[in-house]
Amino acid sequence: MTDMESDRISCLPDDVIDQILSLLPIKDAGRTSVLSSEWRKKWLTLSNLVFDSQCVSSASSEDPSVSKIKFLKIIDNVLLLHSGPINKVKISAGYDLIDMNSVADIDRWILHLTKRSIKKLVLDFWLDEPYKIPWCLFSCQSLHCLKLYWCSLKPPMKFEGFRNLKSLYLEQVTMTQDTFEKLISGSPLLEKLILWDHNGFTQINIHAPNIKFVQIMGKFEDTSFDNTLRLAKPVVDQTSQSKSHGCSSNLVKFFDHLPNIEMLVIISYFIKYLFADIVPVKLPTPCINLTFFSICINFNDLKEISAVLCLLNSSPNLQAFTISARLEEHADHLTPVSYCWEDIFLEPIIPLKLQRVKILDISGTKSELDFIRFILLYSPVLEQMTVKPVLNVTSELMTELIRFRRVSGQAEVIYLAKDSS
Amino acid sequence: MAQEASSSTSSKTISLKTGDGEIFEIEASAAKQMKTVQRLIDDLGDDITIPLHNVFSKELPKIIEYYKKDITGEITKDFEAEFVKDLNDDEVKVLFLAANYLDANKLFEFLSQNIADRLESKSVEYVRKYFGVENDFTPEEESKLREERAWSFRGIKEDE
C-alpha cells in the first residue's frame, strides 16, 4: 500500500461506518464498540437490530435454559444501552431461545420499542399459543412495516389503525373480522398486504385506496375488494371450498373494484367462488390491463372451463397464462365428463393475443385435450405452449398434441416429461 | 495512457481522468449511475474530461466493468460472486471507498455487504487495522467494555 492509499483509508466517513455496522450480525457489531470511543458511539446508536440464533453461540452440550437466559440478557443489554431512534427490530428465534416464560420480557421489549419510534417490527417466534400482542403496540403510530407470525391481535376499543403503515405481513395470526377491517381501513397508506392462514374470521373485506399488492392464502368464505383502484396484482389462494354459496355476482364484485388489474393469480378453490353463479360469456367490463393470469381449475367441471373462456373473452390484451389442473378430493377425475365441443368451446368473441401458455399437471383427459386444441386453434400469435403432465402419461398424449391443428405458424409445443423440470 | 475502446456512435461516452492522470471512457448511461460523476457532468458539460481526484487507475476499470454489466440489466448473484472472488480484503475496501466517493449506490451496497461478510467473526485487532482505527481507550476502559460485551466475544479467536 502506498502512503497515499493508507491515508485515504484511515479516514472512513461516518455514513460508511454506519452502513457496514448495519450489515454486520449483532454479535460482530457488538465487538466493534471496543474499537474506539467513536465506534462505541456508533454502536450505541445502531438503528437496525436483528436478534436471532446468531447472537448466541452455545455449545451443543449447554443446558437449553442457559441459552434462553443468554438470549434474553443480550436483548436487554442492547436495548437498554442503546440511544436514539430505532429503525428496525427483528426477533427471530426458535423454541430453544424463546418460550412461554419469555412472554413478560417480550411485552417489556415491545413497550420499550414503541417509545423509540420504531418503524419496522418483525416478530418471528412460535410459542405454545399465539403470542398476544400487547396493547402498547396498537398506539405506536411510527410503524411503517409490521411482520407478525403466530400472534393474536386483540386491540383496545379505541384502536383505529396505523396512520403510517405501508406494509403488513400476517402469518397464522388470529383476530376478529372487526379487528382486521379496522387494521386495513384505518391504515390509509397501506400498499402491501400479505395474509397467510389467518384465524378467527371468514370474510375478507379489503378497503384500501392505496393498496398495490395483495396476497391472500387461507380458508375463507367470502372476499370483497372495495375502493382498491390501484391494486394491480392480486394473488388469492383459497385453500378450501366456501361452504356457503355466497351472494350472486361474486365475479362482478371482484373485477369491478380492480379496474387496473395487470396480473391475476388465483389458486385452489377461488375460481369456484368467483364463478359461483352462471358463467357469463364475458365480464361486463373488460380487463384491459390484464396481461397475465395463473389459475387452478378442475378440468372435470365444465363450469370452471367456461370460467376460463369467460376470462379469455374479457381480456383483450392478455399475453400469457398458466393453468394447473386441480385434483378434487373425491377422485371423480377418472370418470370422463360428457359434453359437446360446440356447447363449451365456443369461438372466442375477441381475437386472442396469447403468446405463451403453460398447462400443467394434466392427466390426458378429453376435456384437457379439448382445451389445448381450443387454444391452438384460436391463438394466431402463439409462440410457445408448454404442457406438463402429472403422471407419466404415455406418448399417446404427445401424439395427440402434435396432431392438433395450430393456427399460428410459429407455435412451438413443448411437452415436459415427468422427470424433466 | 490507458484507453477503453469507445462504444458505438449512437451512445455517448464520457471521459474520466483518475487522480494519477489516466483517462478512461464510460458510456453516458453508466455515468448516470454514479451521482458524483453526473453532478460533475451537469456542472462542467459532457465534452470535457471529468477529473476524479480520489479515484485511481487501479480501481476505476473494475468499477467500469461493474456498471457495464449493469446497463445491460444482467447483474446476477453469480456475477457478483465472481466479481469479488479474487479480491483480497484491502482491494475490496479500496473499491468500496471509491464507490462511496462516486456515489455509485448499487456497487456501494453490494460491496458493503461483502465487507460485512468478510469481517464476520474477525478479531477486534483485525478490524482496527482494517479500518485504520486508533484505539483511544485505556487498557482498563477496554477490558471493562469487553466484559460488558462478553456475549459478543464468545467463540471469537483474538489475535492479540
Coordinates of C-alpha atoms in Angstrom, one line a residue:
Chain A
M1 CA 0.0 0.0 0.0
T2 CA 1.3 3.4 -0.9
D3 CA 1.3 6.3 1.6
M4 CA -1.4 7.9 -0.4
E5 CA -3.7 4.9 -0.1
S6 CA -3.2 4.3 3.6
D7 CA -4.1 8.0 4.3
R8 CA -7.2 7.6 2.3
I9 CA -8.2 4.5 4.1
S10 CA -7.8 5.7 7.6
C11 CA -10.4 8.4 7.3
L12 CA -13.5 6.4 7.0
P13 CA -16.6 8.7 6.6
D14 CA -19.3 8.3 9.2
D15 CA -22.1 7.1 6.9
V16 CA -19.8 4.4 5.6
I17 CA -19.2 3.1 9.1
D18 CA -23.0 3.2 9.7
Q19 CA -23.6 1.2 6.5
I20 CA -21.1 -1.6 7.4
L21 CA -22.3 -1.7 11.0
S22 CA -25.9 -2.1 9.9
L23 CA -25.0 -5.2 7.9
L24 CA -22.9 -7.0 10.5
P25 CA -24.7 -9.5 12.7
I26 CA -25.3 -8.0 16.1
K27 CA -22.6 -10.1 17.7
D28 CA -19.9 -8.8 15.4
A29 CA -21.3 -5.3 15.6
G30 CA -21.2 -5.5 19.4
R31 CA -17.4 -6.2 19.3
T32 CA -16.8 -3.0 17.2
S33 CA -17.9 -1.0 20.3
V34 CA -14.4 -1.8 21.6
L35 CA -12.5 -0.4 18.7
S36 CA -12.6 3.2 19.8
S37 CA -14.9 5.7 21.5
E38 CA -16.1 6.8 18.1
W39 CA -17.1 3.3 17.2
R40 CA -18.7 2.8 20.6
K41 CA -20.9 5.8 20.0
K42 CA -21.8 4.4 16.6
W43 CA -22.7 1.0 18.1
L44 CA -24.9 2.6 20.7
T45 CA -27.0 4.4 18.0
L46 CA -27.3 1.5 15.6
S47 CA -30.7 1.6 14.3
N48 CA -31.3 -1.8 12.7
L49 CA -31.3 -4.6 15.2
V50 CA -31.7 -8.3 14.4
F51 CA -31.8 -10.7 17.4
D52 CA -31.6 -14.3 16.3
S53 CA -29.8 -17.5 16.9
Q54 CA -26.6 -16.0 15.6
C55 CA -26.4 -13.9 18.7
V56 CA -25.9 -16.8 21.0
S57 CA -23.1 -19.2 20.2
S58 CA -23.9 -22.1 22.5
A59 CA -22.1 -25.4 22.9
S60 CA -24.3 -28.2 22.0
S61 CA -24.0 -29.7 25.5
E62 CA -25.3 -26.5 27.0
D63 CA -28.4 -26.6 29.1
P64 CA -31.2 -25.0 27.0
S65 CA -32.4 -22.8 29.9
V66 CA -28.9 -21.3 29.8
S67 CA -29.2 -20.3 26.1
K68 CA -32.6 -18.8 26.8
I69 CA -31.2 -16.7 29.6
K70 CA -28.3 -15.6 27.5
F71 CA -30.6 -14.5 24.6
L72 CA -32.8 -12.6 27.0
K73 CA -29.8 -10.8 28.5
I74 CA -28.4 -9.9 25.2
I75 CA -31.6 -8.2 24.1
D76 CA -31.9 -6.4 27.4
N77 CA -28.3 -5.3 27.3
V78 CA -28.5 -3.9 23.8
L79 CA -31.9 -2.2 24.2
L80 CA -31.1 -0.7 27.5
L81 CA -27.7 0.8 26.5
H82 CA -28.9 1.9 23.1
S83 CA -29.8 5.5 22.5
G84 CA -31.5 7.3 19.7
P85 CA -34.4 6.2 17.5
I86 CA -34.6 2.6 16.4
N87 CA -35.5 1.9 12.9
K88 CA -36.0 -1.8 12.7
V89 CA -36.1 -4.7 15.1
K90 CA -36.4 -8.3 14.2
I91 CA -36.7 -11.0 16.8
S92 CA -36.5 -14.4 15.2
A93 CA -35.9 -17.4 17.4
G94 CA -36.9 -20.9 17.8
Y95 CA -38.3 -22.6 20.9
D96 CA -34.7 -23.1 22.2
L97 CA -34.3 -19.4 22.8
I98 CA -37.8 -18.1 23.4
D99 CA -40.6 -19.9 25.2
M100 CA -43.7 -19.1 27.2
N101 CA -41.7 -17.9 30.1
S102 CA -40.3 -15.1 27.9
V103 CA -43.7 -13.5 27.3
A104 CA -43.3 -10.9 30.0
D105 CA -39.9 -9.9 28.6
I106 CA -41.2 -9.7 25.1
D107 CA -44.0 -7.4 26.3
R108 CA -41.4 -5.3 28.0
W109 CA -39.3 -5.0 24.9
I110 CA -42.2 -4.0 22.7
L111 CA -43.2 -1.3 25.2
H112 CA -39.6 0.0 25.1
L113 CA -39.5 -0.1 21.3
T114 CA -42.8 1.9 21.0
K115 CA -41.1 4.7 22.9
R116 CA -38.1 4.7 20.4
S117 CA -40.2 5.5 17.3
I118 CA -39.8 2.0 15.8
K119 CA -40.6 1.9 12.1
K120 CA -40.3 -1.8 11.3
L121 CA -41.0 -4.7 13.6
V122 CA -40.7 -8.4 12.9
L123 CA -41.8 -10.9 15.5
D124 CA -40.9 -14.4 14.3
F125 CA -41.2 -16.9 17.1
W126 CA -43.6 -19.7 17.7
L127 CA -44.7 -20.3 21.3
D128 CA -47.2 -22.9 22.6
E129 CA -50.1 -20.5 21.9
P130 CA -50.1 -17.4 19.7
Y131 CA -48.3 -14.6 21.3
K132 CA -50.8 -11.9 22.5
I133 CA -49.6 -8.6 21.1
P134 CA -49.6 -6.0 24.0
W135 CA -51.9 -3.0 23.8
C136 CA -49.0 -0.5 23.6
L137 CA -48.2 -1.7 20.1
F138 CA -51.6 -0.6 18.9
S139 CA -50.9 3.0 19.7
C140 CA -47.5 3.0 18.1
Q141 CA -48.0 5.4 15.1
S142 CA -44.4 5.4 14.0
L143 CA -44.8 1.9 12.4
H144 CA -44.3 1.7 8.6
C145 CA -43.9 -2.1 8.4
L146 CA -45.2 -4.9 10.6
K147 CA -44.5 -8.6 10.2
L148 CA -46.1 -10.9 12.6
Y149 CA -46.1 -14.7 12.9
W150 CA -48.3 -16.8 15.2
C151 CA -49.7 -13.9 17.2
S152 CA -53.1 -12.9 18.3
L153 CA -54.4 -9.3 17.9
K154 CA -57.0 -8.0 20.3
P155 CA -56.7 -4.2 20.3
P156 CA -58.4 -1.9 22.7
M157 CA -61.7 -0.3 21.6
K158 CA -60.2 3.0 20.7
F159 CA -57.8 1.4 18.2
E160 CA -58.3 3.0 14.8
G161 CA -55.4 1.7 12.7
F162 CA -51.9 2.7 12.0
R163 CA -51.6 6.0 10.3
N164 CA -48.2 5.4 8.7
L165 CA -48.3 1.7 8.0
K166 CA -47.3 0.8 4.4
S167 CA -46.6 -2.9 4.6
L168 CA -48.3 -5.6 6.6
Y169 CA -47.5 -9.3 6.7
L170 CA -49.5 -11.6 8.9
E171 CA -48.9 -15.3 9.0
Q172 CA -51.1 -17.5 11.2
V173 CA -52.4 -14.6 13.1
T174 CA -55.7 -14.7 15.0
M175 CA -58.1 -11.8 15.1
T176 CA -61.7 -10.9 14.6
Q177 CA -63.1 -9.6 11.4
D178 CA -63.7 -6.3 13.0
T179 CA -60.0 -6.0 14.0
F180 CA -58.9 -6.9 10.5
E181 CA -61.1 -4.3 8.9
K182 CA -60.1 -1.6 11.4
L183 CA -56.5 -2.5 10.7
I184 CA -56.9 -2.2 6.9
S185 CA -59.2 0.7 6.6
G186 CA -57.5 2.6 9.4
S187 CA -54.2 2.4 7.7
P188 CA -54.7 4.7 4.7
L189 CA -51.1 4.5 3.5
L190 CA -51.1 0.7 3.2
E191 CA -49.6 -0.5 0.0
K192 CA -48.8 -4.1 0.6
L193 CA -50.8 -6.8 2.4
I194 CA -49.8 -10.4 2.8
L195 CA -52.3 -12.6 4.7
W196 CA -51.4 -16.3 5.2
D197 CA -53.5 -18.8 7.0
H198 CA -55.4 -16.3 9.2
N199 CA -57.7 -17.5 12.0
G200 CA -60.8 -16.0 13.5
F201 CA -62.8 -14.7 10.6
T202 CA -64.1 -16.0 7.3
Q203 CA -65.0 -12.8 5.4
I204 CA -62.1 -10.9 4.0
N205 CA -63.0 -7.3 3.2
I206 CA -60.3 -5.1 1.9
H207 CA -61.0 -1.3 1.8
A208 CA -57.6 0.2 0.9
P209 CA -57.3 3.1 -1.5
N210 CA -53.5 2.9 -1.8
I211 CA -53.0 -0.8 -1.9
K212 CA -50.9 -2.1 -4.8
F213 CA -50.1 -5.7 -3.8
V214 CA -52.3 -8.2 -2.1
Q215 CA -51.6 -11.9 -1.4
I216 CA -54.1 -14.0 0.4
M217 CA -53.7 -17.6 1.2
G218 CA -56.0 -19.4 3.5
K219 CA -59.6 -20.6 4.3
F220 CA -62.3 -18.1 3.8
E221 CA -66.0 -17.9 2.8
D222 CA -66.2 -14.6 1.1
T223 CA -64.0 -11.8 -0.1
S224 CA -64.5 -8.3 -1.3
F225 CA -62.3 -5.6 -2.5
D226 CA -63.6 -2.0 -2.2
N227 CA -62.0 1.2 -3.5
T228 CA -58.9 -0.7 -4.5
L229 CA -58.3 1.1 -7.7
R230 CA -54.5 0.8 -7.5
L231 CA -54.4 -2.9 -7.0
A232 CA -52.7 -4.4 -10.0
K233 CA -51.5 -7.8 -8.9
P234 CA -53.8 -9.7 -6.5
V235 CA -52.8 -13.2 -5.6
V236 CA -55.6 -15.3 -4.0
D237 CA -55.2 -18.9 -2.8
Q238 CA -58.4 -20.2 -1.3
T239 CA -57.3 -23.4 0.3
S240 CA -60.8 -24.9 0.9
Q241 CA -64.1 -24.5 -0.8
S242 CA -66.6 -22.0 0.5
K243 CA -69.3 -23.8 2.4
S244 CA -72.0 -21.2 1.7
H245 CA -72.7 -20.4 -1.9
G246 CA -72.1 -16.7 -1.3
C247 CA -74.2 -14.0 -2.8
S248 CA -74.7 -13.8 -6.6
S249 CA -72.3 -12.0 -8.8
N250 CA -69.1 -12.6 -6.8
L251 CA -67.5 -12.2 -10.1
V252 CA -68.7 -8.7 -10.9
K253 CA -68.0 -7.6 -7.3
F254 CA -64.4 -8.8 -7.6
F255 CA -63.5 -7.4 -11.0
D256 CA -65.4 -4.2 -10.6
H257 CA -63.1 -2.9 -8.0
L258 CA -60.0 -4.0 -9.8
P259 CA -60.1 -1.9 -13.0
N260 CA -56.4 -1.7 -13.2
I261 CA -55.6 -5.3 -12.7
E262 CA -52.5 -6.3 -14.6
M263 CA -51.8 -9.7 -13.3
L264 CA -54.1 -12.2 -11.6
V265 CA -53.1 -15.3 -9.7
I266 CA -55.8 -17.4 -8.2
I267 CA -55.1 -20.8 -6.7
S268 CA -57.0 -23.7 -5.4
Y269 CA -60.7 -23.1 -5.0
F270 CA -61.0 -19.4 -5.6
I271 CA -62.2 -19.8 -9.1
K272 CA -65.2 -21.8 -7.9
Y273 CA -66.0 -18.9 -5.6
L274 CA -65.8 -16.3 -8.3
F275 CA -67.9 -18.2 -10.7
A276 CA -70.5 -19.5 -8.2
D277 CA -73.3 -18.3 -10.4
I278 CA -74.0 -18.8 -14.0
V279 CA -70.9 -18.2 -16.0
P280 CA -71.3 -15.3 -18.4
V281 CA -69.7 -15.4 -21.9
K282 CA -67.7 -12.3 -20.9
L283 CA -67.4 -9.9 -18.0
P284 CA -69.5 -6.7 -18.0
T285 CA -66.3 -4.6 -18.2
P286 CA -63.2 -5.9 -20.0
C287 CA -59.9 -6.1 -18.0
I288 CA -57.9 -4.0 -20.4
N289 CA -54.7 -4.1 -18.4
L290 CA -54.7 -7.7 -17.7
T291 CA -51.6 -9.3 -19.4
F292 CA -51.2 -12.5 -17.4
F293 CA -53.1 -14.8 -15.2
S294 CA -52.4 -18.1 -13.4
I295 CA -55.3 -20.3 -12.3
C296 CA -56.0 -23.7 -10.9
I297 CA -59.1 -25.4 -12.3
N298 CA -60.8 -28.8 -12.2
F299 CA -61.0 -29.8 -15.9
N300 CA -63.8 -32.2 -15.0
D301 CA -66.0 -29.2 -14.0
L302 CA -67.3 -27.7 -17.2
K303 CA -68.3 -24.6 -15.4
E304 CA -64.7 -23.9 -14.5
I305 CA -63.6 -24.4 -18.1
S306 CA -66.2 -21.9 -19.1
A307 CA -64.9 -19.6 -16.5
V308 CA -61.5 -19.6 -18.1
L309 CA -63.1 -18.9 -21.5
C310 CA -65.0 -16.0 -20.0
L311 CA -61.7 -14.6 -18.7
L312 CA -60.2 -15.0 -22.2
N313 CA -63.1 -13.2 -23.7
S314 CA -62.7 -10.4 -21.3
S315 CA -59.0 -9.7 -21.5
P316 CA -58.2 -8.2 -24.9
N317 CA -54.5 -7.7 -24.0
L318 CA -53.8 -11.0 -22.4
Q319 CA -50.4 -12.2 -23.4
A320 CA -49.8 -15.3 -21.3
F321 CA -51.4 -17.6 -18.9
T322 CA -50.7 -20.7 -16.8
I323 CA -53.3 -23.2 -15.9
S324 CA -52.8 -26.1 -13.4
A325 CA -55.2 -28.9 -13.2
R326 CA -56.6 -29.3 -9.7
L327 CA -57.4 -32.8 -8.4
E328 CA -60.6 -32.8 -6.4
E329 CA -60.7 -34.6 -3.1
H330 CA -63.3 -37.0 -4.4
A331 CA -61.4 -38.6 -7.2
D332 CA -64.0 -38.2 -9.8
H333 CA -61.5 -37.3 -12.4
L334 CA -61.4 -40.8 -13.6
T335 CA -65.0 -40.7 -14.9
P336 CA -64.9 -38.6 -18.1
V337 CA -67.5 -35.9 -18.2
S338 CA -69.5 -35.9 -21.4
Y339 CA -70.3 -32.8 -23.4
C340 CA -70.4 -31.5 -27.0
W341 CA -67.5 -29.4 -28.2
E342 CA -69.9 -26.8 -29.6
D343 CA -71.5 -26.3 -26.2
I344 CA -68.4 -25.5 -24.3
F345 CA -65.7 -24.4 -26.7
L346 CA -67.3 -21.5 -28.5
E347 CA -65.2 -19.4 -30.7
P348 CA -63.7 -16.5 -28.7
I349 CA -65.6 -13.2 -29.2
I350 CA -62.4 -11.2 -29.3
P351 CA -59.2 -12.0 -31.1
L352 CA -56.8 -13.8 -28.7
K353 CA -53.3 -12.3 -28.4
L354 CA -51.8 -15.1 -26.5
Q355 CA -48.1 -15.6 -26.9
R356 CA -47.1 -18.0 -24.1
V357 CA -49.2 -20.6 -22.5
K358 CA -48.5 -23.3 -19.8
I359 CA -50.8 -26.2 -19.0
L360 CA -49.6 -28.2 -16.0
D361 CA -50.4 -31.3 -14.0
I362 CA -52.9 -32.7 -16.6
S363 CA -53.6 -36.4 -16.9
G364 CA -54.7 -36.6 -20.6
T365 CA -58.5 -36.5 -20.2
K366 CA -60.8 -35.5 -23.0
S367 CA -61.6 -32.1 -21.6
E368 CA -58.0 -31.2 -21.1
L369 CA -57.1 -32.2 -24.6
D370 CA -60.0 -30.3 -26.0
F371 CA -58.9 -27.2 -24.1
I372 CA -55.5 -27.5 -25.6
R373 CA -57.0 -28.0 -29.0
F374 CA -59.1 -24.9 -28.5
I375 CA -56.1 -22.7 -27.6
L376 CA -54.1 -23.9 -30.5
L377 CA -57.0 -23.3 -32.8
Y378 CA -57.7 -19.8 -31.8
S379 CA -54.3 -18.2 -30.9
P380 CA -52.9 -16.7 -34.1
V381 CA -49.8 -15.2 -32.5
L382 CA -48.9 -18.1 -30.1
E383 CA -45.2 -18.6 -29.7
Q384 CA -44.9 -21.3 -27.1
M385 CA -47.2 -23.8 -25.4
T386 CA -45.7 -25.9 -22.6
V387 CA -47.6 -29.0 -21.5
K388 CA -46.6 -30.9 -18.4
P389 CA -48.5 -34.0 -17.3
V390 CA -48.8 -35.1 -13.7
L391 CA -48.4 -38.8 -14.3
N392 CA -46.1 -40.2 -16.8
V393 CA -48.9 -40.2 -19.4
T394 CA -47.5 -42.0 -22.3
S395 CA -46.7 -40.9 -25.8
E396 CA -50.4 -41.1 -26.7
L397 CA -50.8 -37.6 -25.2
M398 CA -47.8 -36.4 -27.1
T399 CA -49.1 -37.8 -30.4
E400 CA -52.5 -36.2 -29.8
L401 CA -50.8 -32.8 -29.2
I402 CA -48.8 -33.0 -32.3
R403 CA -51.8 -33.8 -34.3
F404 CA -53.8 -30.7 -33.3
R405 CA -54.2 -28.1 -35.8
R406 CA -52.3 -24.9 -35.0
V407 CA -53.4 -21.6 -36.5
S408 CA -50.2 -19.9 -35.5
G409 CA -47.4 -20.8 -37.9
Q410 CA -44.7 -20.3 -35.3
A411 CA -46.2 -22.0 -32.4
E412 CA -43.9 -24.4 -30.5
V413 CA -45.4 -27.1 -28.4
I414 CA -43.2 -28.3 -25.6
Y415 CA -44.0 -31.5 -23.8
L416 CA -42.3 -31.9 -20.5
A417 CA -42.0 -35.5 -19.3
K418 CA -42.3 -36.1 -15.6
D419 CA -38.6 -36.3 -14.8
S420 CA -37.6 -33.2 -16.6
S421 CA -38.1 -29.8 -14.8
Chain B
M1 CA -2.4 6.4 -21.4
A2 CA -4.9 3.6 -21.0
Q3 CA -7.9 4.0 -23.2
E4 CA -11.0 1.8 -23.1
A5 CA -12.5 1.1 -26.6
S6 CA -15.2 3.6 -27.5
S7 CA -18.7 2.3 -27.7
S8 CA -20.9 2.7 -30.8
T9 CA -21.6 6.1 -32.2
S10 CA -25.3 6.0 -31.1
S11 CA -24.4 6.2 -27.3
K12 CA -22.5 9.0 -25.8
T13 CA -19.3 8.3 -23.9
I14 CA -17.8 10.3 -21.1
S15 CA -14.0 10.6 -20.4
L16 CA -12.9 10.2 -16.8
K17 CA -9.4 11.2 -15.5
T18 CA -8.1 9.4 -12.4
G19 CA -6.1 11.0 -9.6
D20 CA -3.0 9.6 -11.1
G21 CA -3.6 11.1 -14.5
E22 CA -5.0 8.2 -16.6
I23 CA -8.0 8.5 -18.8
F24 CA -10.9 6.0 -19.1
E25 CA -14.1 6.1 -21.1
I26 CA -17.6 5.1 -19.9
E27 CA -21.0 5.2 -21.5
A28 CA -23.2 8.1 -20.5
S29 CA -25.8 5.7 -19.2
A30 CA -23.3 4.2 -16.8
A31 CA -22.1 7.7 -15.7
K32 CA -25.7 8.4 -14.7
Q33 CA -25.4 5.6 -12.1
M34 CA -22.5 7.4 -10.4
K35 CA -24.1 10.5 -8.9
T36 CA -20.8 12.3 -8.3
V37 CA -19.9 11.9 -11.9
Q38 CA -23.3 13.0 -13.1
R39 CA -23.1 16.1 -10.9
L40 CA -19.7 17.0 -12.4
I41 CA -21.1 16.5 -15.9
D42 CA -24.0 18.8 -15.1
D43 CA -21.6 21.4 -13.9
L44 CA -18.8 21.1 -16.5
G45 CA -20.6 19.7 -19.6
D46 CA -20.2 16.2 -21.1
D47 CA -17.5 17.1 -23.6
I48 CA -14.8 17.8 -21.0
T49 CA -12.7 15.1 -19.4
I50 CA -14.1 14.7 -15.9
P51 CA -11.4 14.8 -13.2
L52 CA -11.8 12.3 -10.3
H53 CA -9.2 13.3 -7.7
N54 CA -9.9 10.5 -5.3
V55 CA -10.2 7.5 -7.7
F56 CA -7.2 5.9 -9.2
S57 CA -6.3 3.8 -12.2
K58 CA -6.1 0.6 -10.1
E59 CA -9.7 0.6 -9.2
L60 CA -11.6 2.5 -11.8
P61 CA -11.5 -0.2 -14.5
K62 CA -13.2 -2.6 -12.1
I63 CA -15.9 -0.1 -11.3
I64 CA -16.4 0.5 -15.0
E65 CA -16.7 -3.3 -15.5
Y66 CA -19.5 -3.5 -12.9
Y67 CA -21.6 -0.7 -14.5
K68 CA -21.0 -2.0 -18.0
K69 CA -22.7 -5.2 -16.9
D70 CA -25.4 -3.2 -15.0
I71 CA -26.6 -1.2 -18.0
T72 CA -27.4 -4.4 -19.9
G73 CA -29.5 -5.3 -16.8
E74 CA -27.8 -8.5 -16.0
I75 CA -26.2 -8.3 -12.6
T76 CA -26.8 -11.7 -11.0
K77 CA -25.6 -13.2 -7.7
D78 CA -23.2 -15.3 -9.7
F79 CA -21.7 -12.3 -11.4
E80 CA -21.3 -10.5 -8.1
A81 CA -19.6 -13.6 -6.5
E82 CA -17.2 -13.8 -9.5
F83 CA -16.5 -10.0 -9.3
V84 CA -15.1 -10.2 -5.8
K85 CA -13.7 -13.7 -5.8
D86 CA -10.1 -12.8 -6.5
L87 CA -10.0 -9.6 -4.5
N88 CA -8.4 -9.5 -1.1
D89 CA -9.9 -7.6 1.8
D90 CA -7.9 -4.4 1.1
E91 CA -8.7 -4.4 -2.6
V92 CA -12.4 -4.6 -1.7
K93 CA -12.0 -1.8 0.7
V94 CA -10.4 0.5 -1.9
L95 CA -13.2 -0.3 -4.4
F96 CA -15.8 0.3 -1.7
L97 CA -14.4 3.7 -0.7
A98 CA -14.2 4.7 -4.4
A99 CA -17.9 3.7 -4.8
N100 CA -18.7 5.8 -1.9
Y101 CA -16.9 8.8 -3.3
L102 CA -18.5 8.3 -6.7
D103 CA -21.9 7.9 -5.0
A104 CA -22.4 4.7 -7.0
N105 CA -25.2 3.3 -4.9
K106 CA -25.6 -0.2 -6.3
L107 CA -21.9 -1.0 -6.1
F108 CA -21.7 0.6 -2.7
E109 CA -24.4 -1.5 -1.3
F110 CA -23.1 -4.7 -2.8
L111 CA -19.5 -4.1 -1.6
S112 CA -20.7 -3.1 1.9
Q113 CA -22.4 -6.4 2.3
N114 CA -19.3 -8.1 1.0
I115 CA -17.1 -6.3 3.6
A116 CA -19.6 -7.1 6.4
D117 CA -19.4 -10.7 5.4
R118 CA -15.6 -10.7 5.4
L119 CA -15.5 -9.1 8.8
E120 CA -17.8 -11.5 10.5
S121 CA -16.0 -13.4 13.3
K122 CA -12.8 -11.4 12.8
S123 CA -10.9 -10.2 15.9
V124 CA -11.0 -6.6 17.1
E125 CA -7.4 -6.1 16.2
Y126 CA -8.1 -7.2 12.7
V127 CA -10.9 -4.8 12.3
R128 CA -8.9 -2.0 13.9
K129 CA -6.1 -2.5 11.3
Y130 CA -8.6 -2.8 8.5
F131 CA -10.3 0.5 9.1
G132 CA -7.1 2.1 10.5
V133 CA -8.9 3.0 13.8
E134 CA -6.9 4.4 16.6
N135 CA -7.7 2.9 19.9
D136 CA -8.4 5.8 22.3
F137 CA -9.4 3.6 25.3
T138 CA -7.1 3.0 28.2
P139 CA -6.4 -0.7 28.9
E140 CA -8.7 -0.6 31.9
E141 CA -11.5 1.0 29.9
E142 CA -11.1 -1.5 27.1
S143 CA -11.2 -4.5 29.4
K144 CA -14.3 -3.1 31.1
L145 CA -16.1 -2.8 27.8
R146 CA -15.1 -6.2 26.8
E147 CA -16.6 -7.6 29.9
E148 CA -19.8 -5.7 29.3
R149 CA -20.0 -7.2 25.8
A150 CA -18.8 -10.6 26.8
W151 CA -21.6 -12.2 24.9
S152 CA -20.2 -10.8 21.6
F153 CA -16.7 -12.1 22.2
R154 CA -17.7 -15.7 22.8
G155 CA -16.3 -18.1 20.2
I156 CA -14.0 -15.4 18.6
K157 CA -10.3 -16.1 18.3
E158 CA -8.5 -12.9 19.2
D159 CA -5.1 -12.4 17.7
E160 CA -3.5 -10.4 20.5

